[in-house]
Tab-separated table of C-alpha atoms and ligand atoms in Angstrom:
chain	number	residue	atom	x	y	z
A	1	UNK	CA	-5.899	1.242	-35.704
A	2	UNK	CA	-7.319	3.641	-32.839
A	3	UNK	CA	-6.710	3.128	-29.226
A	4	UNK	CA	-10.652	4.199	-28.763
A	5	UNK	CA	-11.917	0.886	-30.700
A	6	UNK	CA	-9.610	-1.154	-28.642
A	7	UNK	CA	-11.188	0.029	-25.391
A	8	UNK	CA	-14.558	-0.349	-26.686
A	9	UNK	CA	-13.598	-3.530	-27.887
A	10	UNK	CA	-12.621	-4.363	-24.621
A	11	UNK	CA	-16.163	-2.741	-22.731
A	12	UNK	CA	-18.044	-4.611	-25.276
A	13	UNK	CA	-16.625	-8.017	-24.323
A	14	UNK	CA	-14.782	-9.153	-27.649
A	15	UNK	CA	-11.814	-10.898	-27.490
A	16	UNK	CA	-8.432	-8.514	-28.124
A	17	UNK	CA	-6.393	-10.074	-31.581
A	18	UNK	CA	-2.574	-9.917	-30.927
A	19	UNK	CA	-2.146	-7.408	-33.138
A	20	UNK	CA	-4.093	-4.762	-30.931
A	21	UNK	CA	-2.634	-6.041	-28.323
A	22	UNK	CA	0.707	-4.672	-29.899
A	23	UNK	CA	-0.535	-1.831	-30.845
A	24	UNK	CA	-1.471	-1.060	-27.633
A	25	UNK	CA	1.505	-1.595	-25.786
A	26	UNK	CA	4.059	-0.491	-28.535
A	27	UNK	CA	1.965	2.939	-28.513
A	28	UNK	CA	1.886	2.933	-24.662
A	29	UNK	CA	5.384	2.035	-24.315
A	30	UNK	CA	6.290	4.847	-26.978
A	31	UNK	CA	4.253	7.822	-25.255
A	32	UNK	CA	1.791	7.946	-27.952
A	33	UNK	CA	-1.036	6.504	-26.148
A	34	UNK	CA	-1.709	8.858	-23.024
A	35	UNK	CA	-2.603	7.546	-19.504
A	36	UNK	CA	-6.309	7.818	-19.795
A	37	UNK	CA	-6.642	5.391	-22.350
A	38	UNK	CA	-3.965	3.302	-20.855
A	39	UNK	CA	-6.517	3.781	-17.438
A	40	UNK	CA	-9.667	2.879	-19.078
A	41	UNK	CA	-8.639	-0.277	-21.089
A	42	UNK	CA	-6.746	-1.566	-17.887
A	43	UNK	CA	-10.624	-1.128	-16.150
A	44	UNK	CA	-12.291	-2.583	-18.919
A	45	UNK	CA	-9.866	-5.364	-18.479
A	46	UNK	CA	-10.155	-5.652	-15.075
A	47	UNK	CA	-14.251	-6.063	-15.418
A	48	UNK	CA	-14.288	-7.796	-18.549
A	49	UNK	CA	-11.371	-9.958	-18.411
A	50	UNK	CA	-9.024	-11.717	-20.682
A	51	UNK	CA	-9.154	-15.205	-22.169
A	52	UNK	CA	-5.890	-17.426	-21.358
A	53	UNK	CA	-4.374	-16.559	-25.135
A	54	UNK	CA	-5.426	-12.598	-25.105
A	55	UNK	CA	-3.158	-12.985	-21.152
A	56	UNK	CA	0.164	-14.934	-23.014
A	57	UNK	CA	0.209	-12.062	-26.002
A	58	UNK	CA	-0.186	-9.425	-23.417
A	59	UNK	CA	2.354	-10.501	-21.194
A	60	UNK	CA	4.795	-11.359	-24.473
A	61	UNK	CA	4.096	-7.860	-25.675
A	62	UNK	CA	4.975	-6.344	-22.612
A	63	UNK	CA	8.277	-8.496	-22.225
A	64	UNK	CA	9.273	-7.406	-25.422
A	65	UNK	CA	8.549	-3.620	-25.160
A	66	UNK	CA	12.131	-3.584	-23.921
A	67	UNK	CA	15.138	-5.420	-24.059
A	68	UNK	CA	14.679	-9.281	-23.209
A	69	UNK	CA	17.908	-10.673	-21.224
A	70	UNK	CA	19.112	-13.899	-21.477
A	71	UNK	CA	21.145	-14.717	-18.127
A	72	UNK	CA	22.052	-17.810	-18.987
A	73	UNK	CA	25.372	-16.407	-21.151
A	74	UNK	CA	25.917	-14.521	-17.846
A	75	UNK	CA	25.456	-16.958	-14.577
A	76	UNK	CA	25.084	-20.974	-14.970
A	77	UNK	CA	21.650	-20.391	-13.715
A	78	UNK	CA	19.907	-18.039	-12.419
A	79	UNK	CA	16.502	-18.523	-10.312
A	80	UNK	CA	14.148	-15.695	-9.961
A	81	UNK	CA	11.207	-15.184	-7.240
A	82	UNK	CA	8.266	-13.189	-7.710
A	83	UNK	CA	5.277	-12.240	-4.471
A	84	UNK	CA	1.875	-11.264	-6.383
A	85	UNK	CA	1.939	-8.981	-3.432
A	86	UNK	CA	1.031	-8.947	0.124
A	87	UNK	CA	0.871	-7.038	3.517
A	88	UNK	CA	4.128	-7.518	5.793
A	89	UNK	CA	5.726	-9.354	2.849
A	90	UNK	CA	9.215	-8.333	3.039
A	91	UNK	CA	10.361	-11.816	1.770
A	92	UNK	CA	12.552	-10.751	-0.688
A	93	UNK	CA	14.913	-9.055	1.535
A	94	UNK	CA	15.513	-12.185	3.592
A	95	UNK	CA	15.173	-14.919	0.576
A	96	UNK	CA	17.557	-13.573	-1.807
A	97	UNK	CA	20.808	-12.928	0.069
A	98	UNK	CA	19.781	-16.244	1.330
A	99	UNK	CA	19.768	-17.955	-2.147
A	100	UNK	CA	22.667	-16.351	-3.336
A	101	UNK	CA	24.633	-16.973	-0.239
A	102	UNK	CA	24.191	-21.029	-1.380
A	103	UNK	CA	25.624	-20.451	-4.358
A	104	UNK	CA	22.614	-19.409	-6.737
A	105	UNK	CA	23.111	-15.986	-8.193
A	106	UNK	CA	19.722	-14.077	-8.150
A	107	UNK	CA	18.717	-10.945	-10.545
A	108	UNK	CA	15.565	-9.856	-9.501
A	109	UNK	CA	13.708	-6.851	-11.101
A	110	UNK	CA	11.069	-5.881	-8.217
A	111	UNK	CA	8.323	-3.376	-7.765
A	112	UNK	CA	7.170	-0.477	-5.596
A	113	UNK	CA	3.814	-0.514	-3.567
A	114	UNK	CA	0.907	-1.202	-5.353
A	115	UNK	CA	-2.464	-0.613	-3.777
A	116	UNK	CA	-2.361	-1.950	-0.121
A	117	UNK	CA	0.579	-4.056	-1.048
A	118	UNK	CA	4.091	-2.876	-0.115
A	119	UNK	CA	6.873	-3.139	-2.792
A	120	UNK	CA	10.333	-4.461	-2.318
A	121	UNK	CA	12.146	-1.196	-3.720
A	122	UNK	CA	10.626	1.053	-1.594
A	123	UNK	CA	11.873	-0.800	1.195
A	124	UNK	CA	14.886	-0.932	0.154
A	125	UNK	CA	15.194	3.275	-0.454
A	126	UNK	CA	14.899	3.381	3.543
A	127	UNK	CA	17.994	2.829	3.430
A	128	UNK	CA	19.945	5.904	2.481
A	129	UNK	CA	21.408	6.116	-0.769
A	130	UNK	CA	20.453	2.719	-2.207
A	131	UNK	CA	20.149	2.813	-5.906
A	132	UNK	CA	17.226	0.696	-7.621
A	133	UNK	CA	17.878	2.339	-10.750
A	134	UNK	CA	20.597	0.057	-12.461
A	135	UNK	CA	20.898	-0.165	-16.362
A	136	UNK	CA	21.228	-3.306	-17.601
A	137	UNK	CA	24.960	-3.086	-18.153
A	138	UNK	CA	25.094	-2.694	-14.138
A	139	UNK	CA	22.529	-5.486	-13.390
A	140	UNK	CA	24.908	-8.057	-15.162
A	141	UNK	CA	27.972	-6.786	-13.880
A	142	UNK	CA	26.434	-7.033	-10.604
A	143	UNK	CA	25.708	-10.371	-11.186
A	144	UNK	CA	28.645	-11.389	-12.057
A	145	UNK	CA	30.792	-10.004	-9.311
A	146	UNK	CA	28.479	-10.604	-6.477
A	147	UNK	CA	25.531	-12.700	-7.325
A	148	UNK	CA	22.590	-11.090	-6.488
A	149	UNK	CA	20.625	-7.317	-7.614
A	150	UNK	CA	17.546	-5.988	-6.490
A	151	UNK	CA	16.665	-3.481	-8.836
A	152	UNK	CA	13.650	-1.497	-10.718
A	153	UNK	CA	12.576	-1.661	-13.959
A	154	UNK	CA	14.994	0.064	-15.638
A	155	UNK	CA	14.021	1.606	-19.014
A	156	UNK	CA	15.312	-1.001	-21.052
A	157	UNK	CA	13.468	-3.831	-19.430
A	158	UNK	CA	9.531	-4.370	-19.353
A	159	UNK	CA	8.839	-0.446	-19.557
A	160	UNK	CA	5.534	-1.639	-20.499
A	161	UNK	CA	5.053	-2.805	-16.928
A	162	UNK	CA	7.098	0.018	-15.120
A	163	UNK	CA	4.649	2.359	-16.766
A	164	UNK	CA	1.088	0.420	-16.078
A	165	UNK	CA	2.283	-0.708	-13.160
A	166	UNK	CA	2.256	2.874	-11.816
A	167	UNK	CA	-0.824	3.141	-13.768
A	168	UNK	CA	-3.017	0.712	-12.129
A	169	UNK	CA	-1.711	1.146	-8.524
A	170	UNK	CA	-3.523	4.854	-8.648
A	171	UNK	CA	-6.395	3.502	-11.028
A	172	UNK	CA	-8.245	0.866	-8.983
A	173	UNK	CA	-6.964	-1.863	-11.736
A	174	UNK	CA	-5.201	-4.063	-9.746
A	175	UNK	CA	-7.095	-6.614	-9.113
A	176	UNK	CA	-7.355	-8.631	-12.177
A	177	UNK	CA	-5.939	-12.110	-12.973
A	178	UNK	CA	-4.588	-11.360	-16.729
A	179	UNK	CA	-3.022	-7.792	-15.336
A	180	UNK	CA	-1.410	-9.479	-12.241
A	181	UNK	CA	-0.390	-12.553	-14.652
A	182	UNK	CA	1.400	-10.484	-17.524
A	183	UNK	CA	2.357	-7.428	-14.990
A	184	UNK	CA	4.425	-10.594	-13.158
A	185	UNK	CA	5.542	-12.529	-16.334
A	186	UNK	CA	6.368	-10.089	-18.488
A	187	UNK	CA	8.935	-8.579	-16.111
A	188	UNK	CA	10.225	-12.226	-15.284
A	189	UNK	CA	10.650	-13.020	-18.696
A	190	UNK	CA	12.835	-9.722	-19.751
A	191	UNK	CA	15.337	-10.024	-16.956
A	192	UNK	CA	16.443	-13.261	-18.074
A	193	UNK	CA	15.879	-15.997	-15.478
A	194	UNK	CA	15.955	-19.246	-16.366
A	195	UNK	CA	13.851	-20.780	-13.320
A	196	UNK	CA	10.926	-18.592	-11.629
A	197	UNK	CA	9.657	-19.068	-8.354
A	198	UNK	CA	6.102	-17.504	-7.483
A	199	UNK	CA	4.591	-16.783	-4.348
A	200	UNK	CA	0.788	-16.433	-5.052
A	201	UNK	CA	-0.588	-14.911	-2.053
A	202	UNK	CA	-4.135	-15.851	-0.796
A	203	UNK	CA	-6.671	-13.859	1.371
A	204	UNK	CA	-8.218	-10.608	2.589
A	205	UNK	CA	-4.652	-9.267	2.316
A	206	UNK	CA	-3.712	-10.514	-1.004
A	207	UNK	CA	-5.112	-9.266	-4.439
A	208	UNK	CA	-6.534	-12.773	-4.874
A	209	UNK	CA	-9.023	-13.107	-2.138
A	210	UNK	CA	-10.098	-16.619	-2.500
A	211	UNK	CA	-8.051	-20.098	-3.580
A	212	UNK	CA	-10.159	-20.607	-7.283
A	213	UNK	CA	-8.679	-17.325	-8.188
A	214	UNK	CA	-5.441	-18.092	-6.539
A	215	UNK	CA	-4.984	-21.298	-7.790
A	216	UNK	CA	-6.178	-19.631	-11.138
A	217	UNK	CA	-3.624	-16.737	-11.536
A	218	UNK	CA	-0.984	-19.335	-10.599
A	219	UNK	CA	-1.733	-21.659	-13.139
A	220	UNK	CA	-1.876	-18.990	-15.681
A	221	UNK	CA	1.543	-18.114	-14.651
A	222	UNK	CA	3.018	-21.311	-14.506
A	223	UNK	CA	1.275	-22.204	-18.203
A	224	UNK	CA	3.177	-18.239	-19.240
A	225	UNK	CA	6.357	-19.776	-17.897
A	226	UNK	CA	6.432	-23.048	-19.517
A	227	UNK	CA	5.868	-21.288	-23.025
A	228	UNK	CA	8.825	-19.551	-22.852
A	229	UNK	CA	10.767	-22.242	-22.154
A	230	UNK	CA	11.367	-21.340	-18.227
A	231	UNK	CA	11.048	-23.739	-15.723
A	232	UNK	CA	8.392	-22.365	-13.569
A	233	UNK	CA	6.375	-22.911	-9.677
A	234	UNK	CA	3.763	-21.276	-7.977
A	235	UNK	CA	4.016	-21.792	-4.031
A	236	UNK	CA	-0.422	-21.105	-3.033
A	237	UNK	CA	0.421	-18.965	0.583
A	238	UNK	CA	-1.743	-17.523	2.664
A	239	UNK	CA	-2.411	-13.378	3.294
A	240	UNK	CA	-5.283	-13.506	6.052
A	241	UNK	CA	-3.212	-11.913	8.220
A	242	UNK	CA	0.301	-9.577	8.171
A	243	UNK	CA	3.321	-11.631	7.161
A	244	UNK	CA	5.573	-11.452	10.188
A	245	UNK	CA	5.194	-8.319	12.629
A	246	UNK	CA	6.161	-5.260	10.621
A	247	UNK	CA	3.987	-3.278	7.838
A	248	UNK	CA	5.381	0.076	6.611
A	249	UNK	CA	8.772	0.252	4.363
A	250	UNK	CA	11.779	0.898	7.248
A	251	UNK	CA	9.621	-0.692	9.626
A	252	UNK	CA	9.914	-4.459	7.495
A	253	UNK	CA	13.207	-3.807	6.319
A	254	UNK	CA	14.559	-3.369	9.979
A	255	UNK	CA	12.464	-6.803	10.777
A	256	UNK	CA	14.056	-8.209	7.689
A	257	UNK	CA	17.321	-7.904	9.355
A	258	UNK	CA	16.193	-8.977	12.263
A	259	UNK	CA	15.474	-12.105	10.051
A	260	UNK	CA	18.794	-12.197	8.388
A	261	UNK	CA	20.736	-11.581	11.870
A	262	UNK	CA	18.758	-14.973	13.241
A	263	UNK	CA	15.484	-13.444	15.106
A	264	UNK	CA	12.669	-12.415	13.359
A	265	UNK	CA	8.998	-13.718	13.564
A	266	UNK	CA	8.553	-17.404	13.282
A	267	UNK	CA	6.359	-17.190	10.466
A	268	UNK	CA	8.163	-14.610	8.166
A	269	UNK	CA	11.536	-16.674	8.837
A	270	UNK	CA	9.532	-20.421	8.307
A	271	UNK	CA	7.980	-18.618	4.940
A	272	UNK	CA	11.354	-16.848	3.569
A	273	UNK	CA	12.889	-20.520	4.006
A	274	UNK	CA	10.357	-22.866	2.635
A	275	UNK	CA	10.995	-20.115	-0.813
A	276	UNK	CA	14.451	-20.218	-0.515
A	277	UNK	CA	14.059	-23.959	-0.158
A	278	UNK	CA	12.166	-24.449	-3.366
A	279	UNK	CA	14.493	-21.840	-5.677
A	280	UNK	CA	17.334	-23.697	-4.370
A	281	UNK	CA	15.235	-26.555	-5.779
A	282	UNK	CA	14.419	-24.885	-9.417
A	283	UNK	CA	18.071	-24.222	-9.580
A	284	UNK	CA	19.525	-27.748	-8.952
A	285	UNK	CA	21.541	-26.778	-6.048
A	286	UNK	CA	19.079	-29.009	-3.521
A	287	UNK	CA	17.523	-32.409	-4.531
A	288	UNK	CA	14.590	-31.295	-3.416
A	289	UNK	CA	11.963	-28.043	-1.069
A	290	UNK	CA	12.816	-29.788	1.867
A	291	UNK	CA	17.031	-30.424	1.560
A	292	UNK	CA	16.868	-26.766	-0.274
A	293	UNK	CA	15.359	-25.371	3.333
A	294	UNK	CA	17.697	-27.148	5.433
A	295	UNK	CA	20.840	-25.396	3.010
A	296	UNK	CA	18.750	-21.625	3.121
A	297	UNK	CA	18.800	-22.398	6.983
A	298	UNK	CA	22.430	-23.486	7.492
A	299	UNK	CA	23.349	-20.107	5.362
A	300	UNK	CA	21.208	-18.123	7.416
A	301	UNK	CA	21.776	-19.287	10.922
A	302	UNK	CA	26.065	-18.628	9.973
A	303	UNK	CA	25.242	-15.101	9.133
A	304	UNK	CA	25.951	-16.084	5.423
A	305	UNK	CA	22.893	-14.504	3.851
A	306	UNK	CA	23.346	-11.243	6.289
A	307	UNK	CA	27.051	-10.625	4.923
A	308	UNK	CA	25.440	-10.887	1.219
A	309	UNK	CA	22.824	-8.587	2.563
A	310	UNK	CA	25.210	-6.060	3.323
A	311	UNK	CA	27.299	-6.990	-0.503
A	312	UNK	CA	24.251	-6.050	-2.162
A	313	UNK	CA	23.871	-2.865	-0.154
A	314	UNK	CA	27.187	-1.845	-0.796
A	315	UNK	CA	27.185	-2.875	-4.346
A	316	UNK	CA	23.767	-0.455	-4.803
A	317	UNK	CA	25.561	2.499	-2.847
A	318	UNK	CA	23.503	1.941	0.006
A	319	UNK	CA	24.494	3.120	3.585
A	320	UNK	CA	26.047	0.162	4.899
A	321	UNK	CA	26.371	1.187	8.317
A	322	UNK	CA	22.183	0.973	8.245
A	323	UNK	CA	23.055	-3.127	8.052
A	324	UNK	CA	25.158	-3.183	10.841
A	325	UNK	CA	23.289	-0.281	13.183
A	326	UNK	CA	19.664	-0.699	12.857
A	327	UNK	CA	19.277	2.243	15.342
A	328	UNK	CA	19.914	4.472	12.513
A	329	UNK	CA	17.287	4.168	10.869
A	330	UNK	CA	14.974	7.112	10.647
A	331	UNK	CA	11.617	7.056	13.076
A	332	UNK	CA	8.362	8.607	13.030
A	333	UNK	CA	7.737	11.329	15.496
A	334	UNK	CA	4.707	9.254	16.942
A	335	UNK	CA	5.167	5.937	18.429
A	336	UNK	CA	2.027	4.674	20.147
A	337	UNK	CA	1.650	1.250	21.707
A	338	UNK	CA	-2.153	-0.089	21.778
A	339	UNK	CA	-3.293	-2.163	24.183
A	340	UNK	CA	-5.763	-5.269	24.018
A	341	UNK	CA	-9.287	-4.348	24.713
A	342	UNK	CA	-10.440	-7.670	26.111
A	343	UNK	CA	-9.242	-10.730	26.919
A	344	UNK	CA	-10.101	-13.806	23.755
A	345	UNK	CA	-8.090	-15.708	21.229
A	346	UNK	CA	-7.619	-13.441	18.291
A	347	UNK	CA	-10.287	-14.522	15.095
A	348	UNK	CA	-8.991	-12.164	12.995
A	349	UNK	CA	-6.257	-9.765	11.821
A	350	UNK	CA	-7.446	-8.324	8.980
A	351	UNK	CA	-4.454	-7.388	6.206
A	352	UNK	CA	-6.173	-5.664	3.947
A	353	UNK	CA	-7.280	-3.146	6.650
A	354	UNK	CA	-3.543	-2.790	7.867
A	355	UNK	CA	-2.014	-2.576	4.715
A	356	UNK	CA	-4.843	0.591	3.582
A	357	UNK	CA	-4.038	1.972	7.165
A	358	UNK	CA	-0.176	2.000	6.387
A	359	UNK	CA	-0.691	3.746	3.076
A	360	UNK	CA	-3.066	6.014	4.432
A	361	UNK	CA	0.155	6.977	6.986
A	362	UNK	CA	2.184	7.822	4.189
A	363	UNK	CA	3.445	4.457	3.624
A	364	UNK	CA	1.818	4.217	-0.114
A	365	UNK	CA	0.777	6.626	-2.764
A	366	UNK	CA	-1.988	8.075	-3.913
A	367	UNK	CA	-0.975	9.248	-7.404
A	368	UNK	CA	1.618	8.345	-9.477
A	369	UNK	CA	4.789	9.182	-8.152
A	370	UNK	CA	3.631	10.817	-5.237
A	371	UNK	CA	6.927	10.737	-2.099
A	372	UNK	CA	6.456	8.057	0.455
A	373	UNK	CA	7.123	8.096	4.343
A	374	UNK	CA	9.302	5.388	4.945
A	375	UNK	CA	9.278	6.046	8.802
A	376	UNK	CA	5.283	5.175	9.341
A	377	UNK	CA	4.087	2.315	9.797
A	378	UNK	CA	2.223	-0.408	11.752
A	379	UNK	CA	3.577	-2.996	14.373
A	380	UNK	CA	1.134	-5.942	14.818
A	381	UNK	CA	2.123	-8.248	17.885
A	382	UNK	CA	0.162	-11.005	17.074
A	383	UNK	CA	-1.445	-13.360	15.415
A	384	UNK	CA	-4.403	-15.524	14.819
A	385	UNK	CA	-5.493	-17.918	17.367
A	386	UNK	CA	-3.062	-16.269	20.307
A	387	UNK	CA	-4.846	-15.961	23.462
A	388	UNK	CA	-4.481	-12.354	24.621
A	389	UNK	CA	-5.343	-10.534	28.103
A	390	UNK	CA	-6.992	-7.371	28.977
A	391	UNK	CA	-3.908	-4.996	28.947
A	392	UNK	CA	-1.120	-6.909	26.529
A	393	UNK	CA	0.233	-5.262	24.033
A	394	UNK	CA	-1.659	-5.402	20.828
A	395	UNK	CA	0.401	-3.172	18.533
A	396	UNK	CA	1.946	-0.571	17.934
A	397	UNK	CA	1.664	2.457	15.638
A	398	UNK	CA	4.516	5.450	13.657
A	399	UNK	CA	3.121	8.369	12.463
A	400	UNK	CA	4.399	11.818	11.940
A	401	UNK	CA	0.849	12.993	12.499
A	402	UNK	CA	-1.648	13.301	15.480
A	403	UNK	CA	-4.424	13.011	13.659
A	404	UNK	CA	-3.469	10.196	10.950
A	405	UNK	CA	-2.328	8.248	14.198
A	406	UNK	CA	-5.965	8.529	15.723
A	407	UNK	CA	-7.325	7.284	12.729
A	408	UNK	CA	-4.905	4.446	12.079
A	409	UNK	CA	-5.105	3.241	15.698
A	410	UNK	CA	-9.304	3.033	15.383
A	411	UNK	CA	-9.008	0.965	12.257
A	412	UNK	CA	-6.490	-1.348	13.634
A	413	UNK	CA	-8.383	-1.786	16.684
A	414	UNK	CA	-11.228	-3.018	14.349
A	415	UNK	CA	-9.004	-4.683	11.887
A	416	UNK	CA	-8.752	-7.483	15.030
A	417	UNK	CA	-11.486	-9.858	15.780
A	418	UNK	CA	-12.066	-11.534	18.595
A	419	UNK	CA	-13.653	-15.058	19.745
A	420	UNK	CA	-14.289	-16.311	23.432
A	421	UNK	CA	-13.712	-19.830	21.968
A	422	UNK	CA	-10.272	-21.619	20.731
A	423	UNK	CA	-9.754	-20.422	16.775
A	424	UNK	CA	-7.551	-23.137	15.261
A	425	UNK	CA	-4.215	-20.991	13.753
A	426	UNK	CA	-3.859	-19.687	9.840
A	427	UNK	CA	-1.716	-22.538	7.971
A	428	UNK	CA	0.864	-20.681	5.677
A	429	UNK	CA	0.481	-22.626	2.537
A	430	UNK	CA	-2.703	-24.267	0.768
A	431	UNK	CA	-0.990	-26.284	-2.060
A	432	UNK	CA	1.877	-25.798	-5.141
A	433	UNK	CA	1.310	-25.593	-8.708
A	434	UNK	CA	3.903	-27.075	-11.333
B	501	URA	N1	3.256	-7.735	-8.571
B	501	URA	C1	3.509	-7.264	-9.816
B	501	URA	O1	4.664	-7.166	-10.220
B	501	URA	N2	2.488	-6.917	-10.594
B	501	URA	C2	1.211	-7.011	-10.196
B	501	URA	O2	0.336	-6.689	-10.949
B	501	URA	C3	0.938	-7.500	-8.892
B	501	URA	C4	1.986	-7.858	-8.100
């Protein structure tokens, strides 16, 4: 077999059998296939697509390029969460102490920016010396003794994924249903969980720009899930606008502990405990979303899920004084508030614009591995439907460069759109798939 017929394969609209499938992923996984042909199959998927049984071989093949955990000799059960990726989403940090905090131990392999989408584990390496590199060995140990991780892929699990991953985020092949779908899936499946919770993200922020696709990619996962034997739900939630306030890696993980410390932004702490809600659901610990909520709440409102916070830091040889003394945290040499131009209710707040204008800080990466700023970022003060005055404060921007800053500010300016009339607010979720 030749990884050149594959590709043309691909370009030429055939359908993929599993055993190139294999071969591709085995040879990728190995080093023997090189990044351009990795690049050019992953476009040729994006544009030509994958039928539902080509997207359940990939995402098997991928989940078996490494080790494949089964948690379930480790924890009684373990529930894992999953964001296809969003701007502002810093859910994660909040939801998972949260969980575990009621009693549900959480592994969770996540990922680093991808496109306009920030990534869990770069948030997380704001703070200093916080390790997202654990082998397996340490992952279940960890979860074990303290109930939750936040990790990377480490070699052993999904390398298939840590290494596309990378791939498409510098490639322009993110957006496509069956790469999202297996990308997810096969990194669920290897670390083990026995329940999976997704959070399908919808709108001009999200990867998925309208609900077909949405509703789509979630049902695709969901089907993935059920094959393998893991109980699995996709929560539909929107991505019109920035989740919460904060966009740029230190920037949401210093709102995240906001969150955990009882403030936060009404919308990032209703969303983080409507998911906590439903894994506390998936893993039997709450009858049902709604009691499951009211427990995430109880834990987080005690300070619960904060002192798990800080466990998991520790555990990870993170800073811990960063938990307790948010001042610590590094900042960008330019801070630079933004006022409202004119007085309306806000139409518009684009994501996708604010997510490319934190990247183009520093925030994201332009080729593979390139070093991130984790100090830029942009504030957003609002949201859709608020009536603002001439003069308010309409956000603010950290840069470590004049004319980045000048840039950024111009595209945020436009990134809001304005209407003289009432504009009804963004609901957070259109529907749930199980
Ligand atoms: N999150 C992932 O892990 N993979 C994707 O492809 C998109 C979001």
């Amino acid at each position: 077999m030749r990884m050149v017929d594959i590709i043309i394969k691909k370009r030429d609209k055939y359908e993929l059998s599993q055993e190139e499938i294999e071969f591709f992923i085995q040879g990728y996984t190995r080093g023997e296939i090189p990044d351009y042909q990795a690049s050019a199959l992953a476009m040729a998927i994006l544009l030509n697509g994958m039928t539902s049984r080509e997207t359940k071989e990939l995402t098997l093949a991928m989940a078996h390029s490494g080790e494949v955990l089964d948690l379930s000799k480790v924890v009684p059960i373990a529930v894992d969460k999953h964001s296809t990726g969003g701007v502002g989403d810093k859910t994660s940090l909040v939801v998972t102490p949260t969980v575990s905090a009621c009693g549900l131990p959480v592994g969770k392999m996540s990922g680093r920016g991808l496109g306009f989408s920030g990534g869990t584990l770069d948030k997380l390496e704001s703070i200093p010396g916080f390790r997202i590199n654990l082998t397996t060995d340490e992952f279940i140990q960890q979860l074990k003794t303290i109930g939750i991780v936040l990790t990377g892929q480490s070699a052993d699990l999904a390398p298939a994924d840590g290494k596309l991953y990378g791939l498409r985020d510098v490639t322009g092949t993110v957006q496509s249903i069956p790469l999202i779908a297996s990308s997810i899936m096969s990194k669920k499946i290897a670390a083990g969980a026995q329940a999976i919770l997704l959070d399908v993200k919808v709108g001009l922020g999200a990867f998925m720009t309208n609900l077909e696709d949405a509703k789509q990619l979630a049902e695709l996962m969901v089907e993935i899930g059920k094959l393998v034997g893991r109980k699995t739900v996709a929560i539909l939630s929107d991505m019109n606008q920035p989740l919460g306030h904060a966009v740029g890696n230190s920037l949401e993980l210093q709102e995240a502990l906001d969150t955990l410390r009882g403030d936060g932004p009404d919308d990032f702490r209703e969303h983080c405990l409507v998911i906590a809600g439903h894994m506390l659901a998936l893993g039997g610990l709450a009858k049902d979303g709604a009691k499951g909520k009211k427990m995430a709440e109880d834990a987080l409102v005690v300070g619960k899920s904060l002192a798990r916070f800080r466990d998991l830091v520790q555990a990870q040889g993170g800073d811990v004084s960063y938990v307790d003394e948010p001042g610590k945290f590094a900042k960008a040499k330019l801070i630079r508030e933004v006022e409202t131009p004119r007085s309306g209710y806000l139409k518009e707040i684009n994501a996708c614009e604010v997510g490319k204008t934190a990247v183009l800080l520093g925030g994201g990466r332009g080729q593979k591995g390139d070093p991130i700023d984790y100090t830029v970022g942009i504030v957003i003060q609002h949201k859709v439907g608020d009536w603002l005055t001439t003069g308010d404060l309409l956000f603010t921007i950290h840069a470590n460069d004049e004319k980045r800053l000048k840039l950024a500010k111009q595209i945020i300016l436009e990134a809001h759109r304005w209407s003289d009339d009432p504009v009804k607010p963004i609901p957070l979720y259109y529907g749930i798939v199980d």
